[in-house]
Coordinates of C-alpha atoms in Angstrom, one line a residue:
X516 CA -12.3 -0.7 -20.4
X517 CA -10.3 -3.5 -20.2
X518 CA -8.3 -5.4 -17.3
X519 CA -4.8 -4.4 -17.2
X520 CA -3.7 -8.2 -17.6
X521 CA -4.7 -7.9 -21.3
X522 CA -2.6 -4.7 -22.7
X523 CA 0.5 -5.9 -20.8
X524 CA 2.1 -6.2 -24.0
X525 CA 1.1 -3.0 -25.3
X526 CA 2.2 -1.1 -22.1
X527 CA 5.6 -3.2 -22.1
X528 CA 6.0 -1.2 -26.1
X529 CA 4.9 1.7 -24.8
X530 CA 7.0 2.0 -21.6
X531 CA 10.3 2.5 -23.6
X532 CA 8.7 5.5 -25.1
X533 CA 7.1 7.0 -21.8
X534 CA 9.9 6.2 -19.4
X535 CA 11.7 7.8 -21.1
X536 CA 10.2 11.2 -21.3
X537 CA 9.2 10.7 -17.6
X538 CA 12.7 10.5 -16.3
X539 CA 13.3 13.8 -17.6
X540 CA 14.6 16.3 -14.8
X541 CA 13.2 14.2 -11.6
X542 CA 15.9 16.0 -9.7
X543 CA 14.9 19.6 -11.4
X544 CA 12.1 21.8 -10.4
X545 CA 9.6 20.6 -12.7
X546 CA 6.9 18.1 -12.0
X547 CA 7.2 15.2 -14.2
X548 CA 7.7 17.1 -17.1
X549 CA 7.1 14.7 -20.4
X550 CA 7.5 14.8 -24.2
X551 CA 4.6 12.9 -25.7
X552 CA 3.1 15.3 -28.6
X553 CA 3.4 12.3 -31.3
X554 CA 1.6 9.5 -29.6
X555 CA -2.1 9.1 -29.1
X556 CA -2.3 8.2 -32.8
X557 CA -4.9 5.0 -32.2
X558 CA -6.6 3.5 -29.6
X559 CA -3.4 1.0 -28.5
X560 CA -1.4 4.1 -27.6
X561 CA -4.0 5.6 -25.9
X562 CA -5.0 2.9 -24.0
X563 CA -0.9 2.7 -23.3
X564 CA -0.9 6.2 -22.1
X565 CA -3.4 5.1 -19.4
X566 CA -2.5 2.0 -18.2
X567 CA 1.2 3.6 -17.9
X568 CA 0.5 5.3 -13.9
X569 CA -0.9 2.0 -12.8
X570 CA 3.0 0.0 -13.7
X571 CA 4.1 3.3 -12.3
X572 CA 1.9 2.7 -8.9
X573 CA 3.5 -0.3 -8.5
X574 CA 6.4 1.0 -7.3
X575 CA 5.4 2.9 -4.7
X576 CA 1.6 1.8 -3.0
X577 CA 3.1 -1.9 -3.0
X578 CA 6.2 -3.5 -1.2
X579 CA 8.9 -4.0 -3.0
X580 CA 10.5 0.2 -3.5
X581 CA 11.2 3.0 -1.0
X582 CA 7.1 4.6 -1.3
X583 CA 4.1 5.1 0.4
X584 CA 4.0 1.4 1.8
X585 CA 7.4 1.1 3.1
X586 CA 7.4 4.6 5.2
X587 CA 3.5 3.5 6.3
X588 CA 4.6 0.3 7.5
X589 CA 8.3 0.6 8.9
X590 CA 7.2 3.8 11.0
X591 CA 5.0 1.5 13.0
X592 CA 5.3 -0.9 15.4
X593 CA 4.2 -3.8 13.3
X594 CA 7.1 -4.3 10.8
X595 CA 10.9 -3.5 10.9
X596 CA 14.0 -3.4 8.2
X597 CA 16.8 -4.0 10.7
X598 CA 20.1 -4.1 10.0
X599 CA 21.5 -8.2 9.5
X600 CA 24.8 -8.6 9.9
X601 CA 26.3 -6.9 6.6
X602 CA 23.1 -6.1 4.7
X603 CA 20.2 -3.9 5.4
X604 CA 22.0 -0.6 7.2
X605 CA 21.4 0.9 3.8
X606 CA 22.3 4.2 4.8
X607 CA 20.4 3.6 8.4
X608 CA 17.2 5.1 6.4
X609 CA 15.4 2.1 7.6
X610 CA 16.3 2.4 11.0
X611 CA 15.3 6.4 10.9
X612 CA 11.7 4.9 9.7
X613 CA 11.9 2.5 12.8
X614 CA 12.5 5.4 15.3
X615 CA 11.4 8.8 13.8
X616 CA 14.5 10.3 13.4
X617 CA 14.4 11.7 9.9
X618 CA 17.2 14.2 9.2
X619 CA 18.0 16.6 6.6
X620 CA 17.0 15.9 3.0
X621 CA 17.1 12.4 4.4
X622 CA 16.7 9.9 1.3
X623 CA 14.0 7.9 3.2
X624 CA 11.5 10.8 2.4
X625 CA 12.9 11.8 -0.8
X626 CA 11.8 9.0 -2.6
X627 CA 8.7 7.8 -1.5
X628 CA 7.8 11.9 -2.7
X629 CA 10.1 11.3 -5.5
X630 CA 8.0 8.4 -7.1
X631 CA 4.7 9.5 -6.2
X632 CA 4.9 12.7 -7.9
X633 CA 6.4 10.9 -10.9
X634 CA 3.5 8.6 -10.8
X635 CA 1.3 11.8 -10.6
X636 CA 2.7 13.5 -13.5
X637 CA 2.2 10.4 -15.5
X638 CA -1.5 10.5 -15.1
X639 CA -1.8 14.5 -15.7
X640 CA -0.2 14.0 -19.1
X641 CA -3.1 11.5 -20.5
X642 CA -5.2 14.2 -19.3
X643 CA -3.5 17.2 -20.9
X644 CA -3.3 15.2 -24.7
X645 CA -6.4 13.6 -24.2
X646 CA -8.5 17.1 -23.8
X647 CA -6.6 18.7 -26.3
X648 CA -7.8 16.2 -28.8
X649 CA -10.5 14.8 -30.4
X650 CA -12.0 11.4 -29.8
X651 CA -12.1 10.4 -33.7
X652 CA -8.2 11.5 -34.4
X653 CA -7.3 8.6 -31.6
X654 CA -9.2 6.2 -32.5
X655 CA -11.9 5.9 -29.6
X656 CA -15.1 7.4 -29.1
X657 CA -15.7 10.4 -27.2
X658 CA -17.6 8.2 -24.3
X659 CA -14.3 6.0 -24.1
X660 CA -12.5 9.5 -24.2
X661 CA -14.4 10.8 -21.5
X662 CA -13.8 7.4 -19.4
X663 CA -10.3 7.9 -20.2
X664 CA -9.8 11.4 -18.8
X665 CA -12.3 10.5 -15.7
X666 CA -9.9 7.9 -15.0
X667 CA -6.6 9.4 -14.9
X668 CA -8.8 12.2 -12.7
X669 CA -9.5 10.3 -10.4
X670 CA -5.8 7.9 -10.5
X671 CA -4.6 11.8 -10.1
X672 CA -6.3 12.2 -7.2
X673 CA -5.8 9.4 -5.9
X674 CA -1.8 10.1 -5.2
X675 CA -2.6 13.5 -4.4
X676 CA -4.4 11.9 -1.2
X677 CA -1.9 9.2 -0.5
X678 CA 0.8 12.5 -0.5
X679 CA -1.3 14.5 1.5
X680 CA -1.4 11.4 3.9
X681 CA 2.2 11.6 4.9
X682 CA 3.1 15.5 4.1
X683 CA 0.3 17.0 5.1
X684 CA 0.4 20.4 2.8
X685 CA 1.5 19.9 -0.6
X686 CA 1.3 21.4 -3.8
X687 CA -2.1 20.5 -6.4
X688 CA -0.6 20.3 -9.4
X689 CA -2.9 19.4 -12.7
X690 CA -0.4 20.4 -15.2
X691 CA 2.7 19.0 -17.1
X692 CA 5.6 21.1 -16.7
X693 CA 4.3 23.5 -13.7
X694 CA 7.2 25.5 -12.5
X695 CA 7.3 26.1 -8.4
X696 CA 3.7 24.9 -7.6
X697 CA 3.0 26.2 -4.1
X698 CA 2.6 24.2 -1.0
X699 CA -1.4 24.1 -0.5
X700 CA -2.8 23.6 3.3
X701 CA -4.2 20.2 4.0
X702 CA -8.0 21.2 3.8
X703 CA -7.5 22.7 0.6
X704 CA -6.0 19.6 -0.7
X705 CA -8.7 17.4 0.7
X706 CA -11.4 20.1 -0.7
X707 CA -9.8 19.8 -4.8
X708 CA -9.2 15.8 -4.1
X709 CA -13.3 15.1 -2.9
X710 CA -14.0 17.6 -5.7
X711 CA -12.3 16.0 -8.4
X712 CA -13.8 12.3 -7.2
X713 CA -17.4 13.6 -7.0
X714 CA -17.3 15.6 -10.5
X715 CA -15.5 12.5 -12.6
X716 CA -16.8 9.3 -10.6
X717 CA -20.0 9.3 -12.7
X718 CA -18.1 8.9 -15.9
X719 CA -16.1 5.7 -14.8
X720 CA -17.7 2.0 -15.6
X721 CA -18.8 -0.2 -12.5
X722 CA -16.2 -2.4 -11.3
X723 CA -15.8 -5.9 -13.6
X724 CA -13.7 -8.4 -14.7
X725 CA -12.8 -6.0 -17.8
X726 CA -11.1 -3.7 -15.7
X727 CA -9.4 -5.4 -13.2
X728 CA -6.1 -3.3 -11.9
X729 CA -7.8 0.0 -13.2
X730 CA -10.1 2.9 -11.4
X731 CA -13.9 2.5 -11.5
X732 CA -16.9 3.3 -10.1
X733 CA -16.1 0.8 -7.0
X734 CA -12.4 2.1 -6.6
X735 CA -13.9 5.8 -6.5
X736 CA -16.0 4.8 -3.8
X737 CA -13.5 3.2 -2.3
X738 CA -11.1 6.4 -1.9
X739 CA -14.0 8.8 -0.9
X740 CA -13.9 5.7 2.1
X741 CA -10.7 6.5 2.8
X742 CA -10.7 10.4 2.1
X743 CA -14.2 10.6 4.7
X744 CA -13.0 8.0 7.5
X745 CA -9.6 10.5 7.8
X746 CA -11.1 13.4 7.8
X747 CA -11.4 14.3 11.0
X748 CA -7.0 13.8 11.1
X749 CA -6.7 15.5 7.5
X750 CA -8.9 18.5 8.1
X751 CA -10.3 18.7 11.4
X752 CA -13.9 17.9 10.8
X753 CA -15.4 14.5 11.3
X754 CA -17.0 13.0 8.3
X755 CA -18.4 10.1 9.6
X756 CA -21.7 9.9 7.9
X757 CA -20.5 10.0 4.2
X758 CA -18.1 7.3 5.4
X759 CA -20.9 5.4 5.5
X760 CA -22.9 6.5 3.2
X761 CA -19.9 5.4 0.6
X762 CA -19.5 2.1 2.6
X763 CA -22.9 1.6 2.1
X764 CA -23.1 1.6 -1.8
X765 CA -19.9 -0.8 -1.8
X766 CA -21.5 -3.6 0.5
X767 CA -24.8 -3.0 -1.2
X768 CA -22.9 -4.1 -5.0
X769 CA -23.5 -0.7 -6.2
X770 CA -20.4 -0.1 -8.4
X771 CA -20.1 -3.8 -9.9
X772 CA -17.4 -6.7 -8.2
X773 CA -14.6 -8.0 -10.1
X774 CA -15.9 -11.7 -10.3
X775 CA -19.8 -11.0 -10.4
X776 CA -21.4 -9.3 -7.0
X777 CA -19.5 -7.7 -4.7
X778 CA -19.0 -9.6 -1.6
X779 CA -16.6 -10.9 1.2
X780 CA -14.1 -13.8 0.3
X781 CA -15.3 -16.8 2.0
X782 CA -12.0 -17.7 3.2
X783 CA -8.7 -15.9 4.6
X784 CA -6.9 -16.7 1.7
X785 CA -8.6 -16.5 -1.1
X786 CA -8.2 -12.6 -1.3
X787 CA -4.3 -12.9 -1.5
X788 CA -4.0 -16.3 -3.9
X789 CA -2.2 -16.9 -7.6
X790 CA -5.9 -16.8 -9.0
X791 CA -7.2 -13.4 -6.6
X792 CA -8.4 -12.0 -10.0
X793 CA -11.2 -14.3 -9.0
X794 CA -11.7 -12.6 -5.2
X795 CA -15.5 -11.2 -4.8
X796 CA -14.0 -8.4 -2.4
X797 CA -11.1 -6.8 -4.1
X798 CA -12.2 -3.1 -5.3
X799 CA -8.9 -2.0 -6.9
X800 CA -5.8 -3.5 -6.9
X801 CA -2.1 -3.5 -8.7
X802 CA -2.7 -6.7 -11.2
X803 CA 0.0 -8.5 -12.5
X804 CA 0.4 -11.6 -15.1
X805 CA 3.7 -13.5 -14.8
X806 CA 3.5 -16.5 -17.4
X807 CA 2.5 -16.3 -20.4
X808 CA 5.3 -13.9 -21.9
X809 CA 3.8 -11.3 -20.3
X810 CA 6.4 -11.5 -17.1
X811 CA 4.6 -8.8 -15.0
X812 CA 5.3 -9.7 -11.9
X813 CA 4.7 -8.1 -8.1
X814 CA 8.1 -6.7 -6.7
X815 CA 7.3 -7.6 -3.1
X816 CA 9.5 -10.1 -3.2
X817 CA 12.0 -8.0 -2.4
X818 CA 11.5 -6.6 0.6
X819 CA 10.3 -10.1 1.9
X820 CA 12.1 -12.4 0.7
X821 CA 14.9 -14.7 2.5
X822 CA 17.9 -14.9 -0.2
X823 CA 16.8 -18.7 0.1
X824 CA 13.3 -18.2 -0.1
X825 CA 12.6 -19.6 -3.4
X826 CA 13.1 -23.2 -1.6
X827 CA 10.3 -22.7 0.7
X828 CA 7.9 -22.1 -2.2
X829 CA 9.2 -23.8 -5.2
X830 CA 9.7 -20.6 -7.1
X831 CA 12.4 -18.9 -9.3
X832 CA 12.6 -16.0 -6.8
X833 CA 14.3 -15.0 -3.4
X834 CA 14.5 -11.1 -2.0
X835 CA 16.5 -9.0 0.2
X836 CA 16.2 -10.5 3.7
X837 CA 14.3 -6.7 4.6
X838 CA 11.2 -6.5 6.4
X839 CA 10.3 -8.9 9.6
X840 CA 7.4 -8.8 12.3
X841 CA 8.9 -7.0 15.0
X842 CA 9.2 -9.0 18.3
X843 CA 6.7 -10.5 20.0
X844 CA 3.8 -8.6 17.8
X845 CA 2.8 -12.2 16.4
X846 CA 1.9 -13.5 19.6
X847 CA 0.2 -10.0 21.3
X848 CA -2.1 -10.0 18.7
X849 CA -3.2 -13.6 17.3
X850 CA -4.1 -16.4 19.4
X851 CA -2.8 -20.1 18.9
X852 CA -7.0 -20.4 17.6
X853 CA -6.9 -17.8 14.8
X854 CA -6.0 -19.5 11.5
X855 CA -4.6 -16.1 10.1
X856 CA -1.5 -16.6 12.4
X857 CA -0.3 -19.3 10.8
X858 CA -1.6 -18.9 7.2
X859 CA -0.2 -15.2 7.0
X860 CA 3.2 -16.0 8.4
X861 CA 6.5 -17.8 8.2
X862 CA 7.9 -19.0 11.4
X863 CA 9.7 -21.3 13.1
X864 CA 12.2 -24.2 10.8
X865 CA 11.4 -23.6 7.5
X866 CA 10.1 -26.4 5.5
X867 CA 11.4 -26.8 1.9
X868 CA 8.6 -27.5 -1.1
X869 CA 11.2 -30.1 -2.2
X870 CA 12.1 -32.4 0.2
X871 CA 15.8 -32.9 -1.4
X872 CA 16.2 -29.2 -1.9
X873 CA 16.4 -28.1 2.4
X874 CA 16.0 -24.8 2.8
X875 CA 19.6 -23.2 4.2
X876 CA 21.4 -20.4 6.3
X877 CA 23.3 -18.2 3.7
X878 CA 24.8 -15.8 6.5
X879 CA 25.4 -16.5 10.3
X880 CA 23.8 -19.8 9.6
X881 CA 25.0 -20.6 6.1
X882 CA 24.9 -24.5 5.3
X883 CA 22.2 -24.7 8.4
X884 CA 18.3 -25.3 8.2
X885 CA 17.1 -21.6 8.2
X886 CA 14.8 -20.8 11.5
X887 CA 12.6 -17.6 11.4
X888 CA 13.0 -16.4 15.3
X889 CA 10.8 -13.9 17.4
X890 CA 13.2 -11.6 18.5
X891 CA 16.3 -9.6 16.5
X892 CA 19.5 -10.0 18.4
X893 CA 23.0 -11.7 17.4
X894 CA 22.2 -15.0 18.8
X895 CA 25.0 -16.4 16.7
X896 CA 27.3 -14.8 18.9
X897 CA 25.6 -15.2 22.8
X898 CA 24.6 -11.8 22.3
X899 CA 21.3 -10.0 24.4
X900 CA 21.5 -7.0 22.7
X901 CA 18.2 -6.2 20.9
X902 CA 17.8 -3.2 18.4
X903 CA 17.5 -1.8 15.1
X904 CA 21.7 -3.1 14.2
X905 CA 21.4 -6.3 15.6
X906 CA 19.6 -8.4 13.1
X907 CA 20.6 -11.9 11.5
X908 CA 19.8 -13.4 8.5
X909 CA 16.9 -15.4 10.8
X910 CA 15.4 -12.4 12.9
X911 CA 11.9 -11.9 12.7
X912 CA 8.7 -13.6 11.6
X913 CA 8.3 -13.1 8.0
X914 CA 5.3 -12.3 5.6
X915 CA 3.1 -15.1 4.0
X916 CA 0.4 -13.2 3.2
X917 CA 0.1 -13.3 -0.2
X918 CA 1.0 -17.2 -1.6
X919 CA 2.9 -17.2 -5.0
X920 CA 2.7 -20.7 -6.2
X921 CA 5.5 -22.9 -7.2
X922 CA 7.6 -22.2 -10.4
X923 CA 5.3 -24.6 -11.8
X924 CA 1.8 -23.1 -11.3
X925 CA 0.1 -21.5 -14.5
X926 CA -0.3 -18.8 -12.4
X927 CA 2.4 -18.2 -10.6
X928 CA 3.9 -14.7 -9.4
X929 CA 0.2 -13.8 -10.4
X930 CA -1.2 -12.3 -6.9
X931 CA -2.8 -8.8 -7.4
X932 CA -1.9 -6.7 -4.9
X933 CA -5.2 -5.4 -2.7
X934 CA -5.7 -1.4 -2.2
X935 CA -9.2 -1.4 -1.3
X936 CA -11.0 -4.6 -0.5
X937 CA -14.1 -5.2 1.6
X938 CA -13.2 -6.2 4.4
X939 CA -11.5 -2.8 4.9
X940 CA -15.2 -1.3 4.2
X941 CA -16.4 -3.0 6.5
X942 CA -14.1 -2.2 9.3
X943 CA -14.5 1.4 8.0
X944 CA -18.2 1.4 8.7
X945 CA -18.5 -0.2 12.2
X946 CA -15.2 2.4 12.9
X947 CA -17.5 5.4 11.9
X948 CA -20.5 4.0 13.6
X949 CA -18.9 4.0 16.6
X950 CA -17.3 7.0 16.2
X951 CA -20.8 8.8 16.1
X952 CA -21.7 6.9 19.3
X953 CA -18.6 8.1 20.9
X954 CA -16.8 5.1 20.8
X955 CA -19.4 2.8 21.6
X956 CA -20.2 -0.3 19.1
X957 CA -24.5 -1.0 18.7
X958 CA -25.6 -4.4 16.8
X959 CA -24.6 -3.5 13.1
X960 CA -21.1 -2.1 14.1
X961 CA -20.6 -5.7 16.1
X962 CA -22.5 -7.7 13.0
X963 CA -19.9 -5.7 10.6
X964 CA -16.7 -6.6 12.4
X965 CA -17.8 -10.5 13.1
X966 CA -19.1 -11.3 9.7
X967 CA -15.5 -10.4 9.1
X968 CA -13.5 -12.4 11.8
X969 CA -15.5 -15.4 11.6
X970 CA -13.4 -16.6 8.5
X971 CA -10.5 -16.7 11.1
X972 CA -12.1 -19.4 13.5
X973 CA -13.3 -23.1 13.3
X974 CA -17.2 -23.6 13.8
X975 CA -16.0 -24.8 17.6
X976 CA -13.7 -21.7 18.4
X977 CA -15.8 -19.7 17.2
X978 CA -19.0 -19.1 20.1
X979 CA -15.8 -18.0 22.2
X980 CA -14.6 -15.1 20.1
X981 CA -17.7 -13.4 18.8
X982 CA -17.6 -9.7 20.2
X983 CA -20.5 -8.6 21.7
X984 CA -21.5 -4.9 21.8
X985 CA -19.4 -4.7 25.4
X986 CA -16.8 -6.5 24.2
X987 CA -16.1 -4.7 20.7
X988 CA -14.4 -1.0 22.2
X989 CA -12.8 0.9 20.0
X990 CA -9.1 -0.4 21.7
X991 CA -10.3 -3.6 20.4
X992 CA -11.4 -2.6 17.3
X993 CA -7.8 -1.4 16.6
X994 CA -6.5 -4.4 17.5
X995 CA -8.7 -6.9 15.5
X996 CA -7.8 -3.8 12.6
X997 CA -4.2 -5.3 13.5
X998 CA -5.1 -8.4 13.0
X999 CA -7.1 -8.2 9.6
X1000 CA -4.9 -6.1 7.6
X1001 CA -1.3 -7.1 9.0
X1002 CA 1.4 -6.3 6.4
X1003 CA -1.6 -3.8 3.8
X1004 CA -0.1 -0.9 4.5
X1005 CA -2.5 1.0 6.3
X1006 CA -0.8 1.0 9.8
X1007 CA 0.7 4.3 10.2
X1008 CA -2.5 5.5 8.7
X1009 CA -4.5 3.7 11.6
X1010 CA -1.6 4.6 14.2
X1011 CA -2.4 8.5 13.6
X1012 CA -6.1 8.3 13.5
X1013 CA -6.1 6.2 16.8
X1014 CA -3.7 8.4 18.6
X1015 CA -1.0 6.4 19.2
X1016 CA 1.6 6.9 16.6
X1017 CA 3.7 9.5 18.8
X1018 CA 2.2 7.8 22.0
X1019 CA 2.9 3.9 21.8
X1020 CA 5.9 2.1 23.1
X1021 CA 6.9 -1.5 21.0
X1022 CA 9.7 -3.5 20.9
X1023 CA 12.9 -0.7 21.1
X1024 CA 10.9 2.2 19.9
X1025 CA 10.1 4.7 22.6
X1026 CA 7.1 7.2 22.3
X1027 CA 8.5 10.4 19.5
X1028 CA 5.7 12.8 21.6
X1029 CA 6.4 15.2 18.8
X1030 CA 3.5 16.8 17.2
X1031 CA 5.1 17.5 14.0
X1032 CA 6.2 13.4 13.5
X1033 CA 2.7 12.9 12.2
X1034 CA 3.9 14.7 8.8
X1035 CA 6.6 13.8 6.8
X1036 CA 9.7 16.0 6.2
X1037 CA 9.0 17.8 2.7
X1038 CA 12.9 17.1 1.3
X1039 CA 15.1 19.6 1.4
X1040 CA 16.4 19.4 -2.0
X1041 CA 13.0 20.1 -3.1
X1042 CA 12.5 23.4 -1.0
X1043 CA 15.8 24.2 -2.3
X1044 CA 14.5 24.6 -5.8
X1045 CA 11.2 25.1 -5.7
X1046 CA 11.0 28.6 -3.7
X1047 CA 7.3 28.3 -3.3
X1048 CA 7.3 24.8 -1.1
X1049 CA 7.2 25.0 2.6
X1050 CA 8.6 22.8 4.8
X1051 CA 5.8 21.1 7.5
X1052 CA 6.3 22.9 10.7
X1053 CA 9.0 21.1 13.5
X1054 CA 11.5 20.2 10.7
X1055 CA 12.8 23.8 10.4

């Protein structure tokens, strides 16, 4: 297996071909439906078939398109898309997100389902031609055929889980072409996904620099992390101990590292740099290669973006204006101490990476030095009013997470985009531990969650903020979860399995205190063909 980076060019060739036939009637009853008899002739087209879910996953588990990431984050009380001044209403499907109020075959669902079952129909067709030949007419041997077809398994699964996460009950479909698939309960779903990772995870390599971007052993691990530390939410039954037990073999290096052992990044920003195909933690991630020709780039600067931005770095690129902290989140959670809240975040007058290029205003403050502010109100105009339709061009904190370089950087635009990482194992660990000691943290669960924070602190701050097993509750464990992975997509997902998703109050979002909130609307247009889909209960 090799890393994505290095068959760019053969996926770009390939993409033409495959896009193509994966387009074919989205909007009709059939579930990614594809016309791909005549390739799989040699190894290169193979190797294109596989690699062609992971550009697809790219558009939906990462900023940047309307998928899992944007409805996880901008239902939560982290992040916001507000409305500034005359861009960003876009058909108020943000500010639905923001306050729960989905409505009939409301776009903001339909395509976050949309392009994950398009993703997951472009991993069941690798499957499908892969079986149905044999390993010598591609090209490959039959071990690298049975890698293959593990692979796409478990990528399969993989967005069957991250569906089941917002809907709930969905259909298991394995096939190209399957007409009406039937809604499946949750447990069922779970059941076939832990099935398929468990019966195909022994066939994938460990994790290495070869196959950066791509599943493997550590990435299977690393969703049987995920599947186990939900399960209580997903099915109703606790799974605490093979949480662990899964944890256990990814901090012990048992499935390989992408840059020798497997171990925490030393710093808090050497997970989220230009050169992070070098991070010790990262288990599976969307990779991307802008120079070189290859102009594969991560798409998250749209959503983050100021339409000035590329002054602040020194870059080609700038974004929407879209998604800002909400107010006052920056200062609730991160202390003036902790380095993450100024290395993750854009704040205040914006300094320009050129000192003759300022950074500017295009909007209400066009041909003025651009000022990120805490709050999201028309201050332009004296106004108090603060809500989803109220935004300017400056409103909100803004993401810094991941750094891009300047135009001028050999690896610039080059940031892989973190799924899993180890850090998140971590936390998943001392969360099951305490779990299982109804709520209450012992020595490792504290050892976990401070070998962790301690890359946020100086050597003298630090004494002061080392949690102790009285001082790490599970309320605080949220919040240093809030903390760690701001902006990763995980926070609905946290919100839910902490109990406050429905419950919490931020910013102008009042508590939804509807059950049936915790599952996404199943789109209508989809029930409306498909006679064997349900819709989740509440939405009727």
């Amino acid at each position: 297996m090799k890393t994505i980076k290095s068959y760019i060019k053969y996926l770009v060739l390939a993409m033409s071909v495959m896009v193509t036939a994966s387009c074919t009637k989205l909007d009709e009853n059939i579930y990614s439906k594809l016309e791909t008899g005549n390739f799989y002739n040699n190894k290169n087209e193979v190797l294109s078939a596989v690699l062609r879910p992971y550009t697809h996953a790219n558009a939906w588990i990462t900023p940047g398109q309307n998928g899992w990431w944007r409805i996880s984050e901008l239902s939560s009380d982290l992040l916001s898309w507000p409305q500034k001044g005359r861009h960003g209403y876009d058909d108020g499907k943000w500010i639905r997100d923001h306050y729960h109020t989905w409505i009939y075959d409301d776009e903001a669902v339909w395509e976050p389902w949309r392009l994950m079952w398009w993703g997951l129909g472009l991993c069941n067709d690798p499957i499908e031609n892969l079986e149905r030949r044999e390993a010598a007419e591609m090209g490959i041997t039959q071990e690298e055929k049975d890698a293959y077809i593990g692979e796409m398994k478990l990528l399969r699964a993989f967005h069957h889980m991250r569906l089941m996460d917002l809907w709930g009950n969905i259909p298991i479909v394995t096939v190209v072409g399957e007409k009406d698939p039937p809604t499946k309960p949750r447990t069922e779903v779970f059941n076939f996904i832990e099935k398929e990772i468990l019966e195909n995870m022994e066939n994938l390599p460990n994790l290495s620099s070869n196959n950066i971007g791509r599943i493997s052993k550590a990435a299977a691990y690393g969703m049987l992390v995920e599947l186990y530390l939900n399960a209580e939410v997903w099915t109703g039954t606790a799974r605490w101990d093979d949480c662990i037990t899964y944890c256990n073999k990814l901090i012990n290096n048992e499935a390989g590292g992408q840059s020798g052992a497997m171990a925490l990044d030393p710093t808090i920003t050497a997970t989220y740099n230009n050169t992070n195909d070098k991070s010790k933690e990262i288990i599976f991630s969307i990779a991307y290669k802008f120079r070189d020709g290859i102009g594969w780039k991560p798409q998250w600067t749209g959503d983050f973006y100021h339409f000035n931005q590329r002054f602040i770095y020194g870059g080609e690129h700038d974004g929407n204006d879209g998604v800002v902290v909400n107010p006052g989140v920056w200062d609730q959670y991160y202390k003036n101490t902790d380095m993450r809240k100024e290395s993750w975040f854009l704040h205040g007058r914006q300094t320009p990476y050129d000192p003759s290029k300022p950074v500017l205003g295009t909007e209400e403050y066009r041909g003025q030095p651009l000022e990120f502010v805490d709050n999201i109100r028309r201050n332009s105009e004296g106004s108090t009013r603060s809500d989803m339709t109220q935004g300017e061009e400056n409103s909100g904190y803004r993401f810094n997470k991941y750094k891009p370089g300047a135009s001028t950087d050999p690896n610039y635009m080059s940031n892989d985009w973190a799924i899993y990482r180890l850090t998140w194992v971590y936390f998943a660990k001392a969360e099951a531990i305490m779990r299982k000691n109804g709520g209450t943290a012992n020595a490792e669960a504290v050892d976990l969650i401070n070998t962790c924070k301690r890359r946020a602190f100086s050597a003298a701050d630090w004494p002061a903020e080392a949690y102790t097993t009285s001082t790490l509750t599970i309320n605080e464990l949220f919040n240093e979860r809030t903390r760690e992975f701001f902006f990763e997509g995980w926070r609905r997902q946290d919100l839910i399995r902490f109990g406050r998703f429905l419950t919490a109050e931020w910013w102008d979002h009042k508590p939804s205190l509807q059950e049936h909130l915790k599952l996404m609307r199943v789109p209508d247009r989809q029930i409306q063909l498909n006679p064997n889909l349900k819709q989740n209960p509440g939405y009727n």
